[in-house]
CSV table of C-alpha atoms in Angstrom, one decimal:
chain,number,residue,atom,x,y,z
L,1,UNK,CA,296.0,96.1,278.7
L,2,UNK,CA,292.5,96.2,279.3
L,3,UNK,CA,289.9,93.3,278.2
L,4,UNK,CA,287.4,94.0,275.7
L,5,UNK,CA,284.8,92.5,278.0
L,6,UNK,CA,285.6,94.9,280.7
L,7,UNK,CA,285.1,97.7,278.3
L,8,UNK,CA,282.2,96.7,276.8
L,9,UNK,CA,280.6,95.5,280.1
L,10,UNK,CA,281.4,99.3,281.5
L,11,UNK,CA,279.9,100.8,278.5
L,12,UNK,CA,276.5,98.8,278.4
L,13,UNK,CA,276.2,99.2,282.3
L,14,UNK,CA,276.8,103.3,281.9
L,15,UNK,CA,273.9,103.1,279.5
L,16,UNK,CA,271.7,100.9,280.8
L,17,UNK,CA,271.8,98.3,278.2
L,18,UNK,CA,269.9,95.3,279.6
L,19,UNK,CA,267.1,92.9,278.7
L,20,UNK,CA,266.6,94.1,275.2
L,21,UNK,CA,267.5,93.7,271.6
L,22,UNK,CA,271.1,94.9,270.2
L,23,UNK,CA,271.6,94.4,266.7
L,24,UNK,CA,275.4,94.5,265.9
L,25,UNK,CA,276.1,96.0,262.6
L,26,UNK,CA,278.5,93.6,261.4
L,27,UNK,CA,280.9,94.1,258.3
L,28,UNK,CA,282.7,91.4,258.7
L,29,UNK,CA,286.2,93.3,259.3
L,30,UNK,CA,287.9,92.9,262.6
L,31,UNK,CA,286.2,95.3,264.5
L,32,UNK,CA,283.0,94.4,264.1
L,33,UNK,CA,283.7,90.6,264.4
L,34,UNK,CA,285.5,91.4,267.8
L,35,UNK,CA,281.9,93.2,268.7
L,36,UNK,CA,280.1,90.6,267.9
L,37,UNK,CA,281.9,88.2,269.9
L,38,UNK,CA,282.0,90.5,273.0
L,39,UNK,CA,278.6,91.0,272.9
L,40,UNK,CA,277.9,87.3,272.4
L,41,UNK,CA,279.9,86.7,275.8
L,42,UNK,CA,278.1,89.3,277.8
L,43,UNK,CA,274.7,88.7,276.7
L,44,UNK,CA,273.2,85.9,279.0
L,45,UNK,CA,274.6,88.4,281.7
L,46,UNK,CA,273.5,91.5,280.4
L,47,UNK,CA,269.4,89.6,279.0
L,48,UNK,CA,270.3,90.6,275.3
L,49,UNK,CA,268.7,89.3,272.5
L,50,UNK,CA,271.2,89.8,269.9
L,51,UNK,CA,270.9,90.3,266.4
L,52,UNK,CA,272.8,92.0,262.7
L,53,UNK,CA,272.8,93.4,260.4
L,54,UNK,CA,275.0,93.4,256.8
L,55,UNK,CA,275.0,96.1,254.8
L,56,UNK,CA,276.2,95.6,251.1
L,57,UNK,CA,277.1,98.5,249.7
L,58,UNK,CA,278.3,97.0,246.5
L,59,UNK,CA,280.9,99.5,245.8
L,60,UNK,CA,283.9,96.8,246.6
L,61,UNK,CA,284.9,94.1,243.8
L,62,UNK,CA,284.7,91.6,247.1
L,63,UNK,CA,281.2,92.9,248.0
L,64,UNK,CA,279.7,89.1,247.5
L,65,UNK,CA,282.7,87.3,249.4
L,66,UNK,CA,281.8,90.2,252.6
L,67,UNK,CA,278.2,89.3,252.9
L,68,UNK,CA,278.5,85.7,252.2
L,69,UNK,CA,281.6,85.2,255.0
L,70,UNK,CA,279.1,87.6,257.6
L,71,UNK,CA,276.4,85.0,256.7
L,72,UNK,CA,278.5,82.2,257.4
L,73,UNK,CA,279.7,83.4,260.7
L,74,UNK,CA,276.2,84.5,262.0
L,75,UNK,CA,275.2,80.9,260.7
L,76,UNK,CA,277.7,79.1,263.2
L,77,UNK,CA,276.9,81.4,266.0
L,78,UNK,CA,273.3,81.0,265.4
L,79,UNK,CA,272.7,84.4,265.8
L,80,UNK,CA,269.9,85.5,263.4
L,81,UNK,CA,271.4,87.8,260.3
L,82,UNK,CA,269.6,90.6,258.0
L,83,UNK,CA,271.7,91.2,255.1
L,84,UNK,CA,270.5,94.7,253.5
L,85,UNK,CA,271.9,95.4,249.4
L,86,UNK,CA,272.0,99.6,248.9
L,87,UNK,CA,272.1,101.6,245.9
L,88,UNK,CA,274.8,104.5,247.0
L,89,UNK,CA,274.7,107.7,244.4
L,90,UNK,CA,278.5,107.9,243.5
L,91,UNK,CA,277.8,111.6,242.4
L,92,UNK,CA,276.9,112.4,245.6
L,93,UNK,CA,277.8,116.1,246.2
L,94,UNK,CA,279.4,115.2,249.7
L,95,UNK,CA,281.4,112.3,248.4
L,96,UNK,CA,281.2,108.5,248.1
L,97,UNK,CA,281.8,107.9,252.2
L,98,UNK,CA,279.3,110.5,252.7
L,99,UNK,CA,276.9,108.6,250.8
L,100,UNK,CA,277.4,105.3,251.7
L,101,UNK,CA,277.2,106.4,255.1
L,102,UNK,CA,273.7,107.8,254.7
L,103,UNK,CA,272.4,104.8,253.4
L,104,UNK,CA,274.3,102.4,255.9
L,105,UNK,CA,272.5,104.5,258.5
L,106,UNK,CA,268.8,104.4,256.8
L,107,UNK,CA,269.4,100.9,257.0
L,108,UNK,CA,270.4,101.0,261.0
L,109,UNK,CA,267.3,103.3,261.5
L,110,UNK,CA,264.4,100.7,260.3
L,111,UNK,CA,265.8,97.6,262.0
L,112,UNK,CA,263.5,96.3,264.6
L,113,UNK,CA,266.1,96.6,268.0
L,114,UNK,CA,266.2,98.5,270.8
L,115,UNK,CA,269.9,99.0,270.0
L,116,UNK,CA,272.2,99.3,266.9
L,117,UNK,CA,276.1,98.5,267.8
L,118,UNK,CA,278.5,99.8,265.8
L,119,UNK,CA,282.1,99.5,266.1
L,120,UNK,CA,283.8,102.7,266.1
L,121,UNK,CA,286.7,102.6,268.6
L,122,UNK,CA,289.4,105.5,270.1
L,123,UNK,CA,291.2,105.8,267.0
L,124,UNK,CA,288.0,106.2,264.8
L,125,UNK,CA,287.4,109.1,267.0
L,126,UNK,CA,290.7,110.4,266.6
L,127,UNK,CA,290.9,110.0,262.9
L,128,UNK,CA,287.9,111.5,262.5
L,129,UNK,CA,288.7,114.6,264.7
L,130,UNK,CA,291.9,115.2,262.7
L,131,UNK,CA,289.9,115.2,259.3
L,132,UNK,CA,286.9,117.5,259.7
L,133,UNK,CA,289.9,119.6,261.6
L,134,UNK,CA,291.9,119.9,258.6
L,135,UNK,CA,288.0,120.6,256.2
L,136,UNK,CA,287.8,123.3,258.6
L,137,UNK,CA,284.5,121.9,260.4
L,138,UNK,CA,283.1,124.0,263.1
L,139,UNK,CA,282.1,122.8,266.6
L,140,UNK,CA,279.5,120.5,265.7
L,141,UNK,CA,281.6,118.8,262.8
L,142,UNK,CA,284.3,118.4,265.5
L,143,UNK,CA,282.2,117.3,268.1
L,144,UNK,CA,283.2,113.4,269.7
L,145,UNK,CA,280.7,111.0,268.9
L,146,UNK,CA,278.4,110.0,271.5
L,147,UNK,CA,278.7,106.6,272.9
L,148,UNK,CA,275.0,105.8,273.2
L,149,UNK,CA,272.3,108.1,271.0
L,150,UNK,CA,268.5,108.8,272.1
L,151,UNK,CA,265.9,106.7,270.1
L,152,UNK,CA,264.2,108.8,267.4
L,153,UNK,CA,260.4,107.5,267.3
L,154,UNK,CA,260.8,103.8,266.4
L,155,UNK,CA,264.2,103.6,265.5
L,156,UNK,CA,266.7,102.2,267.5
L,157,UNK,CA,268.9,103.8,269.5
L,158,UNK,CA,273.1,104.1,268.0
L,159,UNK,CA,275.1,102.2,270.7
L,160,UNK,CA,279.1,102.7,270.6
L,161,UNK,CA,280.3,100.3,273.0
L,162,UNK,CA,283.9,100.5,271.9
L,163,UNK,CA,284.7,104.0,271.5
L,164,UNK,CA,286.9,103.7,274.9
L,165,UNK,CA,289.1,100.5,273.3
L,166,UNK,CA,292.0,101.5,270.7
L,167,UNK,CA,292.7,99.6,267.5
L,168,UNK,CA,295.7,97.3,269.2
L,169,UNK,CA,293.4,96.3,271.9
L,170,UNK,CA,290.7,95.5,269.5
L,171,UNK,CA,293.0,93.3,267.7
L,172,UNK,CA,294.6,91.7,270.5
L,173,UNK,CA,291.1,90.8,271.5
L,174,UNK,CA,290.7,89.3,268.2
L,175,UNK,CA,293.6,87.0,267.9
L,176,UNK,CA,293.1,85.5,271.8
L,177,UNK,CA,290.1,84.3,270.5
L,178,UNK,CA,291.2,83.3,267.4
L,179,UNK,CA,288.9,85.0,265.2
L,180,UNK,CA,288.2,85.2,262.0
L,181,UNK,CA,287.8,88.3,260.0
L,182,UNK,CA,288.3,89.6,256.1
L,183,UNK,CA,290.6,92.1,255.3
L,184,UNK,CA,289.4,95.5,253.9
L,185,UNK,CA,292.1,95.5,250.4
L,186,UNK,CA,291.1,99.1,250.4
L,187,UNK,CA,292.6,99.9,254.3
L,188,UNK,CA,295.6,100.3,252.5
L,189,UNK,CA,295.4,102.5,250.3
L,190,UNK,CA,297.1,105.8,251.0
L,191,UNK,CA,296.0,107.8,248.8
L,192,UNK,CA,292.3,108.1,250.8
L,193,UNK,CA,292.7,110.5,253.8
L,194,UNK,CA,291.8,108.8,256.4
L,195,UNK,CA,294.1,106.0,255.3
L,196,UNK,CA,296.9,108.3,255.0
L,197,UNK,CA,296.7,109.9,258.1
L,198,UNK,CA,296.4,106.4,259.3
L,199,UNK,CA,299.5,105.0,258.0
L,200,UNK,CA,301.9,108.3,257.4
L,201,UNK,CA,300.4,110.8,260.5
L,202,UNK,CA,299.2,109.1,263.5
L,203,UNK,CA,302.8,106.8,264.0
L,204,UNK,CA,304.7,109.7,264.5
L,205,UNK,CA,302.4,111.4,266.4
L,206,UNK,CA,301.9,108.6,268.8
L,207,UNK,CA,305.7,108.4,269.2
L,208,UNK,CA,305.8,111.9,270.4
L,209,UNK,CA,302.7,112.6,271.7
L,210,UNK,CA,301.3,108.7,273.2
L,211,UNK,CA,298.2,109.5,274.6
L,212,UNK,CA,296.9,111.7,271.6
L,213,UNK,CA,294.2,109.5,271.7
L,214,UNK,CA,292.2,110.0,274.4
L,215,UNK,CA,293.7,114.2,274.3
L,216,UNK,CA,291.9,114.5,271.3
L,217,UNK,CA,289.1,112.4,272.4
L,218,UNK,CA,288.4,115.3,275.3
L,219,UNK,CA,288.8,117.9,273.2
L,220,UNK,CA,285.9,116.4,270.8
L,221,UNK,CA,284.2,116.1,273.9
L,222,UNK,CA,284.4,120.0,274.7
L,223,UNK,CA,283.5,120.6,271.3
L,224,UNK,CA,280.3,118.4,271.4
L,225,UNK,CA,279.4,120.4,274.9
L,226,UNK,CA,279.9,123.6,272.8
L,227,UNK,CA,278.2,122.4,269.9
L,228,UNK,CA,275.2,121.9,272.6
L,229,UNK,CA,275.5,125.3,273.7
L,230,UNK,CA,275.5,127.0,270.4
L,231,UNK,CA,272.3,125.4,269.5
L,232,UNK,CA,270.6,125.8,272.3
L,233,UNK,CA,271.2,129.7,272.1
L,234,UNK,CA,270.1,129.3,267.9
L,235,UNK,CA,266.6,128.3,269.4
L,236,UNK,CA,266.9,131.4,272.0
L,237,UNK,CA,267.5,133.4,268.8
L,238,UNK,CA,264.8,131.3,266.5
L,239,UNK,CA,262.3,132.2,268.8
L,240,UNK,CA,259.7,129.6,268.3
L,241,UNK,CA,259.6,130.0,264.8
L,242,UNK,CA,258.9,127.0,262.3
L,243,UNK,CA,262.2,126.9,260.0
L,244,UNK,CA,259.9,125.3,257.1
L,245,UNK,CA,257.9,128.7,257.1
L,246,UNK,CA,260.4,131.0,257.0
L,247,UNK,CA,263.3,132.7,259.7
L,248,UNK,CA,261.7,136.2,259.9
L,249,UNK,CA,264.7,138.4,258.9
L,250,UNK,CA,263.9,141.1,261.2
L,251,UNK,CA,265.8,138.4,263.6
L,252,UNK,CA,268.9,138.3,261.5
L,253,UNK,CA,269.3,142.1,261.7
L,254,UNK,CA,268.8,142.3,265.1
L,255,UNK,CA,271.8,139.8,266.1
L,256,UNK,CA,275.4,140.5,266.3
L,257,UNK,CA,277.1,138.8,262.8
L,258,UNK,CA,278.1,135.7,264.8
L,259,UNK,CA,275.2,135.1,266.4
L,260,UNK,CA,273.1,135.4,262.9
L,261,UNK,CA,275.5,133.1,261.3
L,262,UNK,CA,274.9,130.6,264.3
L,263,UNK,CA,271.3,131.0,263.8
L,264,UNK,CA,271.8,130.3,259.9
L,265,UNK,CA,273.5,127.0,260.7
L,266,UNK,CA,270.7,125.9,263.2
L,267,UNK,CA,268.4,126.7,260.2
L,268,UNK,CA,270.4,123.8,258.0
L,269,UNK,CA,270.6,121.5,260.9
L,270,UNK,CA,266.7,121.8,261.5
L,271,UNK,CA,266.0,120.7,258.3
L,272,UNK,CA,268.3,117.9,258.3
L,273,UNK,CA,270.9,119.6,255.7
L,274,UNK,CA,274.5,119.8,256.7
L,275,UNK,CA,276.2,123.5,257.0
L,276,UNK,CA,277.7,124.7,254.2
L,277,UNK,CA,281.6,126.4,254.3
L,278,UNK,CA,281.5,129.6,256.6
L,279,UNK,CA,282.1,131.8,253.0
L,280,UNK,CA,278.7,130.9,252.2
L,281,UNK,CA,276.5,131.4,255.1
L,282,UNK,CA,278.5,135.1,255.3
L,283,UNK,CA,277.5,135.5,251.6
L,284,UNK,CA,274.3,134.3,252.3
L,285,UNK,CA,273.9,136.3,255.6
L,286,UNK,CA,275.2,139.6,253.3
L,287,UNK,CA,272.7,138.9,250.4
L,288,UNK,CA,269.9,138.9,252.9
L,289,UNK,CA,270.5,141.8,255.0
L,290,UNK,CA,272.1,144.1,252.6
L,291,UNK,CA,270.1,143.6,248.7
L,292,UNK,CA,267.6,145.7,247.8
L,293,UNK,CA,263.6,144.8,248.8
L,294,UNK,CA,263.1,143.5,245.5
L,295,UNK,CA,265.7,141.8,244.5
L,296,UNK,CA,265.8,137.8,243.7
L,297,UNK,CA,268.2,136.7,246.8
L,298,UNK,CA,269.7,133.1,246.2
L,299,UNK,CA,272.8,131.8,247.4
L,300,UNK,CA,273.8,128.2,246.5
L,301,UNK,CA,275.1,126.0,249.2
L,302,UNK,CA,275.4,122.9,247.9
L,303,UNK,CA,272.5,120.8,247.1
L,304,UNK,CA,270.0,123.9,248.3
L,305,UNK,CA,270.1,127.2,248.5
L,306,UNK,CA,269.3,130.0,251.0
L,307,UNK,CA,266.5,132.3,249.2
L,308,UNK,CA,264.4,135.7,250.8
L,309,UNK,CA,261.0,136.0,249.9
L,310,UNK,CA,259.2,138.7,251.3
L,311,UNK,CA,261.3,139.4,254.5
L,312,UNK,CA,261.8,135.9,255.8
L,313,UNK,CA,265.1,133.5,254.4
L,314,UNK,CA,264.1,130.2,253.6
L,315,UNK,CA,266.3,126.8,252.7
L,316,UNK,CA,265.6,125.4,249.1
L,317,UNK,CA,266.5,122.2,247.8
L,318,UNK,CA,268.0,123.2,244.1
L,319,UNK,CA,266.2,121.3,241.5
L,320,UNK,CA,267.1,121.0,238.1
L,321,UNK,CA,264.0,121.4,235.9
L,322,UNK,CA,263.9,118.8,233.1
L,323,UNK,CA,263.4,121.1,229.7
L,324,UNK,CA,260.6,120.8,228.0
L,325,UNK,CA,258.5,118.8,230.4
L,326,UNK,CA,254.9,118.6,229.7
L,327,UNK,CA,252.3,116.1,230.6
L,328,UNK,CA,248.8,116.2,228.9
L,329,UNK,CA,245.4,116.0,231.5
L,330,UNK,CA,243.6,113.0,230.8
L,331,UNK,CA,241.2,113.1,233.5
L,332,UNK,CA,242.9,111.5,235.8
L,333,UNK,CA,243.4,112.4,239.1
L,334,UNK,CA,247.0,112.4,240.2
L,335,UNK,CA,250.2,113.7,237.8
L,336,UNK,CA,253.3,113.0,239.4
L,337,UNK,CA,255.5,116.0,239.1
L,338,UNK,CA,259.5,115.2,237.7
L,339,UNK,CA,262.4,116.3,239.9
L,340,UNK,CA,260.6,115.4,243.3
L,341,UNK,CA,258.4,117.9,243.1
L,342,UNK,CA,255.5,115.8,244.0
L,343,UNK,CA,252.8,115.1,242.9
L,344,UNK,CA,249.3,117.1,241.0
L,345,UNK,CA,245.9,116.8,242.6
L,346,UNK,CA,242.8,117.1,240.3
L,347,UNK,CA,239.4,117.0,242.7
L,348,UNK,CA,235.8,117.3,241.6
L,349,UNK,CA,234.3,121.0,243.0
L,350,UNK,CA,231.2,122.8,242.8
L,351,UNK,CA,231.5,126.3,241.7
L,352,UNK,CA,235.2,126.6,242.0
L,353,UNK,CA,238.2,125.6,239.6
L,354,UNK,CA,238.0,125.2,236.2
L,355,UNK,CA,235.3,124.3,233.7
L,356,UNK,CA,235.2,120.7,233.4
L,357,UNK,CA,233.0,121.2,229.8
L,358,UNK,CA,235.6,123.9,229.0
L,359,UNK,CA,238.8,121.4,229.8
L,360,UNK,CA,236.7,118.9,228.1
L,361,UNK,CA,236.4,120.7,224.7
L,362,UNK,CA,240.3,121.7,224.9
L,363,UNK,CA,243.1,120.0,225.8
L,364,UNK,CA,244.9,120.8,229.2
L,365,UNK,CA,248.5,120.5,229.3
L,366,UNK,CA,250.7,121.0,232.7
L,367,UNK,CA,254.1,122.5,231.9
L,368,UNK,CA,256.4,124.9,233.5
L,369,UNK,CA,256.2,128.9,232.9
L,370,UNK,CA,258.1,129.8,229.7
L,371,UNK,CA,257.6,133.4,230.8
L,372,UNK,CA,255.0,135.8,229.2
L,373,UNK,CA,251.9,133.9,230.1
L,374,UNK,CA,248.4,135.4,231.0
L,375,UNK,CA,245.4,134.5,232.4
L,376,UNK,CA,242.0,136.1,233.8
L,377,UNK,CA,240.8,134.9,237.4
L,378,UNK,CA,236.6,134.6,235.9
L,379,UNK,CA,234.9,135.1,232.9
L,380,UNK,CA,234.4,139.4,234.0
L,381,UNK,CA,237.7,139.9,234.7
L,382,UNK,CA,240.9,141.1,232.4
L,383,UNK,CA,243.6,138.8,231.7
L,384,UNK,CA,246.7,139.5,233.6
L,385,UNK,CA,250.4,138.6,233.5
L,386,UNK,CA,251.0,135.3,234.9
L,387,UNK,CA,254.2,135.8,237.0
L,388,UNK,CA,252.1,139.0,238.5
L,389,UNK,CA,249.0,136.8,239.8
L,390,UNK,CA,251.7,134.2,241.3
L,391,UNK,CA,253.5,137.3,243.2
L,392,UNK,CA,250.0,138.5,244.4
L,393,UNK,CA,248.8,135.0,245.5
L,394,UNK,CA,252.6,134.4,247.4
């Protein structure tokens, strides 16, 4: 069996990981205790100033007893310790995981490191293959994850120094040493996916099949090489375009089906949105191409939607309008809009705008249309319907 050390070493010498600043994110579990300790051996060779980081989710009953034990370990290693407490939205449309995830990693993003060190090892990778297999992800959901990211502006770069180590050599690792670590009570739990592929799945397959491991590990890694390929031919297709104005759909109906419904996928990855289920990009791809010129195209994919307006698709975040909303102008110069729609500007202007005698003598209320309002444009002109200006003006 292999060390640790020798893993580690190879993987921070493959990506040249060497006098600068590796914050281990640190959950107190065995995994990321053995990381910790690893990386604590090798850094006086290596020139790392090392560093973590806590994240408490406080989802888990034992949320207080994790941080505090990561405190006091960090404390005896003298190795300086951020502990970060996250709100994660339990409604969350993709899933409590999902959402802790997200804000585990907007926590990774804004530490001050060159590096953030994770723990995910061989059988993460594996794990996680087998369940976006069986949700029916395409070749980016299957894709292996990367042992070493690129830094995005100033955050730090994701560093996976154990993705080549299994589970039983992590743990091996672990009890040499004699570390200490706290026990997730919900590892156990079989009723979770991953837990049950864990515990009921991955046994027998290993006694059949005992290098399915790293055999699944390459085939994420072909997968992640398509996954490159497929994008790189969606910004062929794209054209140059700016997503956020717009994908022209003369482009869709130029494309063969698959390579449209590639391009649709780039357009939710561009904006930071993950894919919806096949079904609904073909729906959406359908709508698009085949309604009539003026008909309201909107196809919900989640959290947004994919609309046409005036021969280009956009993305759209659904918002739920709070009824009734209505704010009264005061003079100020700033009404914050509800459902994150931002915010209202009022600015003084010669000659253009609105009358401020004629606001003055009247009160001015912002609302949302009800339907069946008019206005006129000046003083000369007729009033007209409402919904009619806003089509004219786009």
């Amino acid at each position: 069996m292999r060390s640790l050390q020798q893993i580690v070493g190879q993987a921070l010498q493959a990506h040249r990981v060497r006098e600068c600043r590796v914050c281990v994110a640190l959950s107190g579990g065995i995994d990321s205790v053995a990381l910790l300790d690893v990386l604590r051996s090798l850094s006086p060779a290596h020139r790392l100033q090392l560093s973590a980081v806590h994240v408490n989710h406080g989802l888990s009953p034992r949320a207080a007893q994790w941080e505090s034990f990561c405190s006091r370990l960090c404390a005896r290693l003298r190795i300086p310790l951020l502990v970060e407490r996250v709100q994660v939205d339990r409604a969350d449309e993709l899933g409590l995981e999902a959402a802790a995830r997200r804000a585990r990693y907007a926590v990774f993003a804004r530490q001050r490191s060159d590096f953030v060190a994770t723990a995910h090892h061989l059988d993460d990778q594996a794990e996680t293959f087998l369940l976006q297999l069986l949700r029916g992800a395409g070749a980016r959901g299957l894709s292996a994850m990367p042992a070493a990211g690129a830094r995005k502006g100033t955050a730090p770069a994701l560093l996976r120094p154990l993705l080549a180590a299994t589970r039983d050599e992590i743990e091996a690792h672990a009890r040499s040493r004699g570390l200490a670590w706290m026990e997730d009570e919900s590892n156990r739990d079989t009723a979770l996916d991953r837990n049950f592929l864990r515990h009921e799945i991955l046994p027998r397959l290993a006694s059949r099949f005992p290098g399915y491991r790293q055999t699944l590990a390459r085939a994420a890694h072909n997968l992640a090489d398509a996954s490159t390929l497929l994008e790189a031919l969606a910004r062929v297709d794209m054209n140059g375009v700016d997503a956020a104005q717009g994908l022209p759909l003369r482009i869709l109906r130029e494309l063969p089906p698959v390579r449209a419904l590639n391009l649709l996928r780039y357009l939710f990855a561009v904006q930071g949105v993950a894919p919806p289920r096949r079904a609904a990009l073909e729906e959406g791809l359908r709508q698009c191409l085949a309604a009539r010129r003026d008909a309201q195209v909107r196809v919900v994919c989640g959290a947004h939607s994919l609309r046409r307006y005036r021969d280009r698709v956009f993305l759209v975040a659904e918002r739920v309008l709070p009824a009734g909303w209505s704010r009264s102008w005061q003079g100020e110069e700033r009404i914050e809009l509800p459902a994150e729609l931002g915010s209202l500007l009022f600015l003084a202007v010669e000659g253009q705008g609105l009358s401020r005698r004629l606001v003055a003598a009247a009160p001015l209320n912002v609302r949302f249309r009800r339907g069946g309002e008019r206005m006129a444009l000046a003083r000369n002109r007729p009033h007209r319907d409402l919904r009619q200006l806003f089509q004219e003006a786009g």
